[in-house]
PDB file of C-alpha atoms in Angstrom:
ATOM      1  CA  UNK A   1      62.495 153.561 132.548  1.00 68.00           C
ATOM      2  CA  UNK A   2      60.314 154.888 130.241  1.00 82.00           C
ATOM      3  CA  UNK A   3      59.542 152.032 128.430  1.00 95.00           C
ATOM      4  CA  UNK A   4      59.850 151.497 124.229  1.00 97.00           C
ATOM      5  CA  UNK A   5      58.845 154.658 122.905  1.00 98.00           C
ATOM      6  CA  UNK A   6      57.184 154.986 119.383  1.00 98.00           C
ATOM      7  CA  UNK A   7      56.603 157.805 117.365  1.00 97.00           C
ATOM      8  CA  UNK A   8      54.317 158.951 115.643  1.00 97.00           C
ATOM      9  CA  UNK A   9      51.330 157.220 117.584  1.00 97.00           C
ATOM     10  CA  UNK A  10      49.200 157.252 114.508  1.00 97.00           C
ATOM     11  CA  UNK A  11      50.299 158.309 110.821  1.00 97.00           C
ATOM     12  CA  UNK A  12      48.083 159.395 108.028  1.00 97.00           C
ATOM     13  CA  UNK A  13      49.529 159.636 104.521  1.00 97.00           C
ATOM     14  CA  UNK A  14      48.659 159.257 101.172  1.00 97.00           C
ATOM     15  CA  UNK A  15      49.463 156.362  98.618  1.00 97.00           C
ATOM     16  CA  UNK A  16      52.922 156.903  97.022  1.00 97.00           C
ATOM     17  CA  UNK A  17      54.506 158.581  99.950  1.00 97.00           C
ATOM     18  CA  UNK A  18      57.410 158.065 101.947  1.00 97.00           C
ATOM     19  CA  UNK A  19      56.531 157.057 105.869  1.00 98.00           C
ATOM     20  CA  UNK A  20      59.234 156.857 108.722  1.00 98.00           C
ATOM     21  CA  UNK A  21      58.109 155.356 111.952  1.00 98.00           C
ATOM     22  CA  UNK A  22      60.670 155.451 114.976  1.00 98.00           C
ATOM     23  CA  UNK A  23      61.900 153.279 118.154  1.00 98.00           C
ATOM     24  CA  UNK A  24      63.498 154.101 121.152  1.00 98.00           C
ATOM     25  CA  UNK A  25      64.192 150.824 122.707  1.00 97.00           C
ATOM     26  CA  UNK A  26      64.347 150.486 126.449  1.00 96.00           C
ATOM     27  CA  UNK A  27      68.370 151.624 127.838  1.00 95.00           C
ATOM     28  CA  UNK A  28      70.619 148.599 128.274  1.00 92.00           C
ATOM     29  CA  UNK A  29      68.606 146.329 125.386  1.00 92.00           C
ATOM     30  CA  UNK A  30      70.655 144.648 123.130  1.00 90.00           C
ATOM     31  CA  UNK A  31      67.716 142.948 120.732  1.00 91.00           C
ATOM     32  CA  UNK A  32      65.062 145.291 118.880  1.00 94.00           C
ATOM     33  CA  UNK A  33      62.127 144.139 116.681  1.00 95.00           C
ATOM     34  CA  UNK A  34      59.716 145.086 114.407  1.00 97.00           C
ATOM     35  CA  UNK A  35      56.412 143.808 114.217  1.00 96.00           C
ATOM     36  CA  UNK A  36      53.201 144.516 111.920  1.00 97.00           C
ATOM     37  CA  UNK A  37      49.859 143.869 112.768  1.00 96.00           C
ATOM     38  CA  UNK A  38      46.542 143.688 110.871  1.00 96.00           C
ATOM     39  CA  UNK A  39      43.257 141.359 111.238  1.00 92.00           C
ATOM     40  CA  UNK A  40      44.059 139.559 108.344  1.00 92.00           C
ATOM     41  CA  UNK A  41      47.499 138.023 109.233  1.00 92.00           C
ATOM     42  CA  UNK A  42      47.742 138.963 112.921  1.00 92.00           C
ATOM     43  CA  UNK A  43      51.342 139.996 114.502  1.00 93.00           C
ATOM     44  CA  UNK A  44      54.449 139.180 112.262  1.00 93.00           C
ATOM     45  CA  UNK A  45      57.678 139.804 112.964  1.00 92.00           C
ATOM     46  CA  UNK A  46      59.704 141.819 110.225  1.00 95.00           C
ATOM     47  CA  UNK A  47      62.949 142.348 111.102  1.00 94.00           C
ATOM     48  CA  UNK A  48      65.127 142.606 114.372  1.00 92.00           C
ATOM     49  CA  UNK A  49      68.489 143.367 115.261  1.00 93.00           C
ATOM     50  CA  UNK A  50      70.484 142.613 117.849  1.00 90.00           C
ATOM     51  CA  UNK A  51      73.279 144.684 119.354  1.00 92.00           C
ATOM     52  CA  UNK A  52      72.139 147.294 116.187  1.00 94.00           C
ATOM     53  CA  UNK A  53      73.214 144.620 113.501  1.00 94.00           C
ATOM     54  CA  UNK A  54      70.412 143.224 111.765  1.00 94.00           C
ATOM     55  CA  UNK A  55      70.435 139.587 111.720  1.00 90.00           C
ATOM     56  CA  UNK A  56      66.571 138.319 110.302  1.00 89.00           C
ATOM     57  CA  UNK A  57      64.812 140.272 108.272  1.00 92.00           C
ATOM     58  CA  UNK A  58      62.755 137.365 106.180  1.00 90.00           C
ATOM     59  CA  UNK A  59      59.219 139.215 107.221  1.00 91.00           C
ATOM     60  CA  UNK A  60      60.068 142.231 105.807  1.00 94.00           C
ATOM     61  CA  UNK A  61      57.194 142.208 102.960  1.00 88.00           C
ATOM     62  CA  UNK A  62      59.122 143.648  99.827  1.00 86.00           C
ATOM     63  CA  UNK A  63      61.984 146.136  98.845  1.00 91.00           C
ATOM     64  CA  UNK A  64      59.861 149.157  99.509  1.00 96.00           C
ATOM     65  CA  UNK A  65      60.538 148.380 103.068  1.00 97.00           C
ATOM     66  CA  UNK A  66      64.011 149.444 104.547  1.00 97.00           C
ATOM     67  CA  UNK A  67      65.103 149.244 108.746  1.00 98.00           C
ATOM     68  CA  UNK A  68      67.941 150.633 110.267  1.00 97.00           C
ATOM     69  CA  UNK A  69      69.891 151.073 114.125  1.00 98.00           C
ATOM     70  CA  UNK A  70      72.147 153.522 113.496  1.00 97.00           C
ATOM     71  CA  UNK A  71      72.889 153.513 117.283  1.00 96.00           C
ATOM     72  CA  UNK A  72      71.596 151.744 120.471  1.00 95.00           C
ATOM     73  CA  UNK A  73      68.800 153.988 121.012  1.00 96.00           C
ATOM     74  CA  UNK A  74      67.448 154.435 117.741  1.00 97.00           C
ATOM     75  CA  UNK A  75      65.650 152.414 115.346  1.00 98.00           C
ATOM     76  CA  UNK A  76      63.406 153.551 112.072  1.00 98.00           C
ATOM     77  CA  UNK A  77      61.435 151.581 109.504  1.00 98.00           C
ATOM     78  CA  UNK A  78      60.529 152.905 106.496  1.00 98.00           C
ATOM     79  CA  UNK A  79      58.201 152.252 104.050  1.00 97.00           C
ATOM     80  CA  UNK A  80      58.503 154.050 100.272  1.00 97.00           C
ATOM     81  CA  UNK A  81      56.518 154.275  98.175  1.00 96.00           C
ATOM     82  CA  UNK A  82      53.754 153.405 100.821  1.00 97.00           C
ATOM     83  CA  UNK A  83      50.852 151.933  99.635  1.00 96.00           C
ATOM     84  CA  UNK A  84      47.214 151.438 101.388  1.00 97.00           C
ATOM     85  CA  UNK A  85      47.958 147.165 102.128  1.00 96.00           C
ATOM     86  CA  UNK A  86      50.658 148.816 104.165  1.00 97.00           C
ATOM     87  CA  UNK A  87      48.029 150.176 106.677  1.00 97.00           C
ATOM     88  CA  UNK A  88      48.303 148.475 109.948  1.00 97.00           C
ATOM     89  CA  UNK A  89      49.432 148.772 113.361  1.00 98.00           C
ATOM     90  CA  UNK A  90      53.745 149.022 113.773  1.00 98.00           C
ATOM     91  CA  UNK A  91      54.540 147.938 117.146  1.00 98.00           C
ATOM     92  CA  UNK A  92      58.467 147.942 118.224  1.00 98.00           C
ATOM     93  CA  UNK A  93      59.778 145.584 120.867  1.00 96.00           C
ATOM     94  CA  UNK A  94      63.434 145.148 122.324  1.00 94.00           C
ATOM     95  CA  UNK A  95      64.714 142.550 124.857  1.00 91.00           C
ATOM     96  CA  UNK A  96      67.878 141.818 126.110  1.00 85.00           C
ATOM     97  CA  UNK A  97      70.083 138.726 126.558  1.00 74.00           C
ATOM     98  CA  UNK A  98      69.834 136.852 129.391  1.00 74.00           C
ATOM     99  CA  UNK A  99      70.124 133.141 129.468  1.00 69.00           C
ATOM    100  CA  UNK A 100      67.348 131.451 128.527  1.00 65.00           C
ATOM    101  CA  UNK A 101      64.916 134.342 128.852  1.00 72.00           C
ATOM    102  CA  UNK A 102      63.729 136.148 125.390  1.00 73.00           C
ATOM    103  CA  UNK A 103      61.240 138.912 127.237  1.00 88.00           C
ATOM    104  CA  UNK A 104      60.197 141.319 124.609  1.00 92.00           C
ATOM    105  CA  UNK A 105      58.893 144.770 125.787  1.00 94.00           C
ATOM    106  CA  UNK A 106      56.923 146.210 123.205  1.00 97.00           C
ATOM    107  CA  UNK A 107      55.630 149.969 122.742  1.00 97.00           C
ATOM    108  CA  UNK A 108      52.236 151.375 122.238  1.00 97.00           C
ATOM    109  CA  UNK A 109      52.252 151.131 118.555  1.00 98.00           C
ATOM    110  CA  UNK A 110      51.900 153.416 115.319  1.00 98.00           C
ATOM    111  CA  UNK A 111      49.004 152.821 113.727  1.00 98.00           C
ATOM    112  CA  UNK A 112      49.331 153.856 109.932  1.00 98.00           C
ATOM    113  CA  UNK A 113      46.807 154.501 107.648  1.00 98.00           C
ATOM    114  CA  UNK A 114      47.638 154.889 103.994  1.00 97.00           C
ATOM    115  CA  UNK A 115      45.345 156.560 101.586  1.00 96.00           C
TER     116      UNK A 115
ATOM    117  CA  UNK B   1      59.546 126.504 116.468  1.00 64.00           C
ATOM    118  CA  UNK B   2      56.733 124.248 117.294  1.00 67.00           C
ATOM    119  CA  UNK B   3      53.174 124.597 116.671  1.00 88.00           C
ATOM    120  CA  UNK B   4      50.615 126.089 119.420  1.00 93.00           C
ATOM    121  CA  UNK B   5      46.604 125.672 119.159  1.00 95.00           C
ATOM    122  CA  UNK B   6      44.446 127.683 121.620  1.00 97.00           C
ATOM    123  CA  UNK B   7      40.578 127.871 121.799  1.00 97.00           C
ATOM    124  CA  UNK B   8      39.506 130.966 119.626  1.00 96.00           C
ATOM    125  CA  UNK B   9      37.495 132.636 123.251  1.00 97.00           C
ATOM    126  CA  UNK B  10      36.332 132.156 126.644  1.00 97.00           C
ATOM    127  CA  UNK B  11      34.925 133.632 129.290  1.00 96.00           C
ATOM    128  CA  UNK B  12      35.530 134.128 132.936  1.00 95.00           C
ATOM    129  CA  UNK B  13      33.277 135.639 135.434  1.00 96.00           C
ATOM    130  CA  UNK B  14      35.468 138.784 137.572  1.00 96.00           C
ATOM    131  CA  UNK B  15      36.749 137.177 140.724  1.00 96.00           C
ATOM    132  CA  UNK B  16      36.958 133.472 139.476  1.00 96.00           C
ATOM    133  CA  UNK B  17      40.235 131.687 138.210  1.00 96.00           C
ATOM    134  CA  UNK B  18      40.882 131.851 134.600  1.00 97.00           C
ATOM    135  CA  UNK B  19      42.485 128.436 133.031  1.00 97.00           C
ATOM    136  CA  UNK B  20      43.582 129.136 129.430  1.00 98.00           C
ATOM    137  CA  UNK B  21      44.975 125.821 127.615  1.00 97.00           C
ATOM    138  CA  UNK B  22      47.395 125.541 125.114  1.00 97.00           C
ATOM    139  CA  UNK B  23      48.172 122.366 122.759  1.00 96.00           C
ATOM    140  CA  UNK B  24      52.219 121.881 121.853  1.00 94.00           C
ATOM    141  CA  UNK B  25      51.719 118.194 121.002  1.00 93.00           C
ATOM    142  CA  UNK B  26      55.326 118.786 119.013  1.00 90.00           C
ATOM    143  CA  UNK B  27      57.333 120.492 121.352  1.00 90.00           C
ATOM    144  CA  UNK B  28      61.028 119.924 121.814  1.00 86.00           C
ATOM    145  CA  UNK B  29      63.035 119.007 124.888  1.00 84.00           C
ATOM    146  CA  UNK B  30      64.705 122.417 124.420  1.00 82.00           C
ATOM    147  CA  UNK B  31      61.740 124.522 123.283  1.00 86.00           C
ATOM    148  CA  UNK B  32      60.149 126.966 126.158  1.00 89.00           C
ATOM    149  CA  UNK B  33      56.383 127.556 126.384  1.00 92.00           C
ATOM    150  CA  UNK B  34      55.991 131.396 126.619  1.00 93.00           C
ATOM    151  CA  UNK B  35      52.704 133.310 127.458  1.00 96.00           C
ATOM    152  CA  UNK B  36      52.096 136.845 126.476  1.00 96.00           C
ATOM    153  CA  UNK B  37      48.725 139.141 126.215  1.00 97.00           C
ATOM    154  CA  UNK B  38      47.384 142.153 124.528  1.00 97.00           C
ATOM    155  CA  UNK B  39      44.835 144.589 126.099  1.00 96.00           C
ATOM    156  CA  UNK B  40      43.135 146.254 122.963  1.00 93.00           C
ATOM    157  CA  UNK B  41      44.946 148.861 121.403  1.00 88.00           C
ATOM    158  CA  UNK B  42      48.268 148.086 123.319  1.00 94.00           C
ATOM    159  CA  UNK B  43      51.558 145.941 122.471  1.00 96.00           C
ATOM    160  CA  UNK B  44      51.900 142.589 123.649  1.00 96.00           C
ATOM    161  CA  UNK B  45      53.020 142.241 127.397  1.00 96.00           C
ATOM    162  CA  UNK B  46      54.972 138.948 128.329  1.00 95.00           C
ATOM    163  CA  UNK B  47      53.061 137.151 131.461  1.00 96.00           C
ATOM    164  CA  UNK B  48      55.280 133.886 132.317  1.00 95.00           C
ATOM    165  CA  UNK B  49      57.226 131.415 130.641  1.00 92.00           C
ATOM    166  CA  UNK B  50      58.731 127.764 131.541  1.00 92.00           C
ATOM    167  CA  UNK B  51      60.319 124.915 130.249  1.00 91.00           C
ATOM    168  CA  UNK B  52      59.333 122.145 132.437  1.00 90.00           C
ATOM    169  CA  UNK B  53      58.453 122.978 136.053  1.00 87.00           C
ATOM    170  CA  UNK B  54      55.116 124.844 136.986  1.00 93.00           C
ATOM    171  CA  UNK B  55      55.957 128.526 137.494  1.00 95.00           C
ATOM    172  CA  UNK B  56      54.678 131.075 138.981  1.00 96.00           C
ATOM    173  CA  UNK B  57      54.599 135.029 139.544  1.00 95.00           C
ATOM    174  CA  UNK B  58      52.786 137.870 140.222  1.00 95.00           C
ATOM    175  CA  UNK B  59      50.329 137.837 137.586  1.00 94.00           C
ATOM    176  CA  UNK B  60      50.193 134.311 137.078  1.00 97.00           C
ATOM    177  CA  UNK B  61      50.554 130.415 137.108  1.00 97.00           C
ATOM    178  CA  UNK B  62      51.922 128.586 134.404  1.00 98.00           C
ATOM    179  CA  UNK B  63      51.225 124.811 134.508  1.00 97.00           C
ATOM    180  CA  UNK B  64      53.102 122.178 132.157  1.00 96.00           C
ATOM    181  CA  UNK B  65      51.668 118.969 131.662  1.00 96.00           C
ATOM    182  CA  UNK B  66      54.558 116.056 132.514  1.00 94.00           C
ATOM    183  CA  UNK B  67      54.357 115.222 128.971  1.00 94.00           C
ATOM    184  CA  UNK B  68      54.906 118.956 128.003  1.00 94.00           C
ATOM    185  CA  UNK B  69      52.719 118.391 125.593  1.00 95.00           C
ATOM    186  CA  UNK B  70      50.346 120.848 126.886  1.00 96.00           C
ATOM    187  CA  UNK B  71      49.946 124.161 129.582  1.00 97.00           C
ATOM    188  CA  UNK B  72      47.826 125.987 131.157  1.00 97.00           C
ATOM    189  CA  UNK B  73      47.816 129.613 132.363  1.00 98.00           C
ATOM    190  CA  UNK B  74      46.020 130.299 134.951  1.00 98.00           C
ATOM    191  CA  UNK B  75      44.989 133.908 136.509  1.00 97.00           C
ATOM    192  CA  UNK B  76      44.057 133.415 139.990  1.00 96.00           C
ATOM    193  CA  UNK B  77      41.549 136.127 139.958  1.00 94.00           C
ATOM    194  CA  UNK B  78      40.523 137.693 137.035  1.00 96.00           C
ATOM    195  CA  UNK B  79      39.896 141.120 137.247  1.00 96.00           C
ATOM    196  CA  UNK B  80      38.369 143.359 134.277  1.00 96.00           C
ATOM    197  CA  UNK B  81      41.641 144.308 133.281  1.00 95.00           C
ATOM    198  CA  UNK B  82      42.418 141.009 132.197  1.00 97.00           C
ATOM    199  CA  UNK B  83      40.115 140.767 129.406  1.00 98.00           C
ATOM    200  CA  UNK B  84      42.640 140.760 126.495  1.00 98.00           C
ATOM    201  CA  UNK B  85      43.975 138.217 123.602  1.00 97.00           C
ATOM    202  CA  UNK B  86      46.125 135.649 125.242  1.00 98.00           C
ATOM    203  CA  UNK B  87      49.442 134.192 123.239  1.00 97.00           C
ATOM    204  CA  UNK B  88      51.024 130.903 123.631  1.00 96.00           C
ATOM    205  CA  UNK B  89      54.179 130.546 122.082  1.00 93.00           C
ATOM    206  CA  UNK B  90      57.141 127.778 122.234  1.00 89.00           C
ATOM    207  CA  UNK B  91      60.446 128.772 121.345  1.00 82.00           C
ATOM    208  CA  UNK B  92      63.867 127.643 121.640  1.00 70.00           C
ATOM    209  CA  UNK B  93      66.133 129.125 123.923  1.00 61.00           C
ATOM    210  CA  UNK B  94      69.908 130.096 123.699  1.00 56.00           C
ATOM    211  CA  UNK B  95      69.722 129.666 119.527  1.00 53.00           C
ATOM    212  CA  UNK B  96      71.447 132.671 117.752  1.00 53.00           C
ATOM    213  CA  UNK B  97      69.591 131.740 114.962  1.00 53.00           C
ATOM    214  CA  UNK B  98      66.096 131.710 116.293  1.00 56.00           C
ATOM    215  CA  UNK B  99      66.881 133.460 119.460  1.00 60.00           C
ATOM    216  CA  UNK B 100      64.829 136.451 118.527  1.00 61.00           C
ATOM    217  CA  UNK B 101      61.961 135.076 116.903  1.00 74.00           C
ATOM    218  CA  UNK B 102      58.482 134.733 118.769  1.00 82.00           C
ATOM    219  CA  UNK B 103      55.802 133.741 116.564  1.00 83.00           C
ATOM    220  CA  UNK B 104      52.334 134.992 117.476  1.00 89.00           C
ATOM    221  CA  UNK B 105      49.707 132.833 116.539  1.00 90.00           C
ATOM    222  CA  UNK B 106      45.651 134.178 116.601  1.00 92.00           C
ATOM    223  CA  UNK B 107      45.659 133.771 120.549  1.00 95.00           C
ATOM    224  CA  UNK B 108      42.347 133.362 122.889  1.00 97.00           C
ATOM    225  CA  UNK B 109      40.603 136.179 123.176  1.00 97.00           C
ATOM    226  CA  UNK B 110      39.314 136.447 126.908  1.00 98.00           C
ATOM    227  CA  UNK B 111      36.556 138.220 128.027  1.00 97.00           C
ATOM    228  CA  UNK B 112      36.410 138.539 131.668  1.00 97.00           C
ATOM    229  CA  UNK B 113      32.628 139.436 132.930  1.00 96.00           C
ATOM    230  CA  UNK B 114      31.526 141.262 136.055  1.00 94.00           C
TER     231      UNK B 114
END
């Protein structure tokens, strides 16, 4: 497997536009996750879904952030407007249920930059 | 989800046995001790995780005090590609609620030397 795949790697946009950062989680997964990261506040967790249903999405940071799983193998977060706080590093992660294990494989990361 | 406190950094010299500590003076009978790590400019990778016995796999030990009030993670021989930010994290298990959430705190960052 190819792992959680992430695209764009790195995104450079201006202030005020609309950014869409994608997730392929790993085949068989049943739990994805979003996470942000910055030096100021470190890795938070935003939302995640399991089995494509959202069920926490308290980190999300305000209204100008949306998620969705329209299907197993898909996942998007947007941000719009976008401003430049929003610049950090996205990282997706998905896991799967089993027992007590919660292993999260996470991609490489999109690293956004907002102007 | 209880409360972890690691040293900020340390240091390990290529070829020696790294022993990163971790405080959970609050953890619950139920609550795992997980261990992740990120090499710079990469995603987390999960390392080992336990609730009470010592564990162990490939890439390393994982030893709980009796109390489980503490662990320690050990690599058996560091290598340069262990140099990375190491994550402690308890969580509870088998909660729908919670079951997703790991909670990264600001990690030890370990620098491993030739």
């Amino acid at each position: 497997d190819a792992g959680v795949i992430q695209s764009p790697r790195h995104e450079v946009t201006e202030m005020g536009q609309e950014v869409t950062l994608r997730c392929k989680p790993i085949s068989g997964h049943d739990y994805l996750f979003w996470y942000r990261q910055t030096m100021m506040r470190g890795l938070e967790l935003l939302i995640y879904f399991n089995n494509n249903v959202p069920i926490d999405d308290s980190g999300m940071p305000e209204d100008r952030f949306s998620a969705k799983m329209p299907n197993a193998s898909f996942s998007t977060l947007k941000i719009q407007p976008s401003e430049p706080r929003d610049s950090a590093v996205y990282f997706c992660a998905s896991s799967f249920t089993s027992g007590s294990k919660n292993i999260q494989y996470f991609g490489a990361g999109t690293r956004l930059s907002v102007l | 989800d209880a409360k972890t406190t690691q040293p900020t950094s340390m240091d390990c010299a290529e070829g020696r046995a790294a022993n990163l500590p971790c405080n959970h003076s609050t953890i619950s009978g139920n609550e795992y001790v997980y261990w992740y790590r990120q090499i710079h400019s990469q995603g987390p990778q999960y390392i080992i995780h336990g609730l009470k016995n010592n564990e162990t796999n490939e890439m390393a030990s994982l030893i709980i005090t009796e109390d489980r009030k503490s662990s320690t993670l050990i690599l058996p021989h560091a290598t340069l590609r262990d140099t990375a930010v190491y994550y402690c994290i308890v969580r509870v298990a088998g909660t729908t609620d919670s079951w997703g959430k790991l909670q990264f705190g600001a990690g030890t960052q370990v620098v491993v030397t030739p």
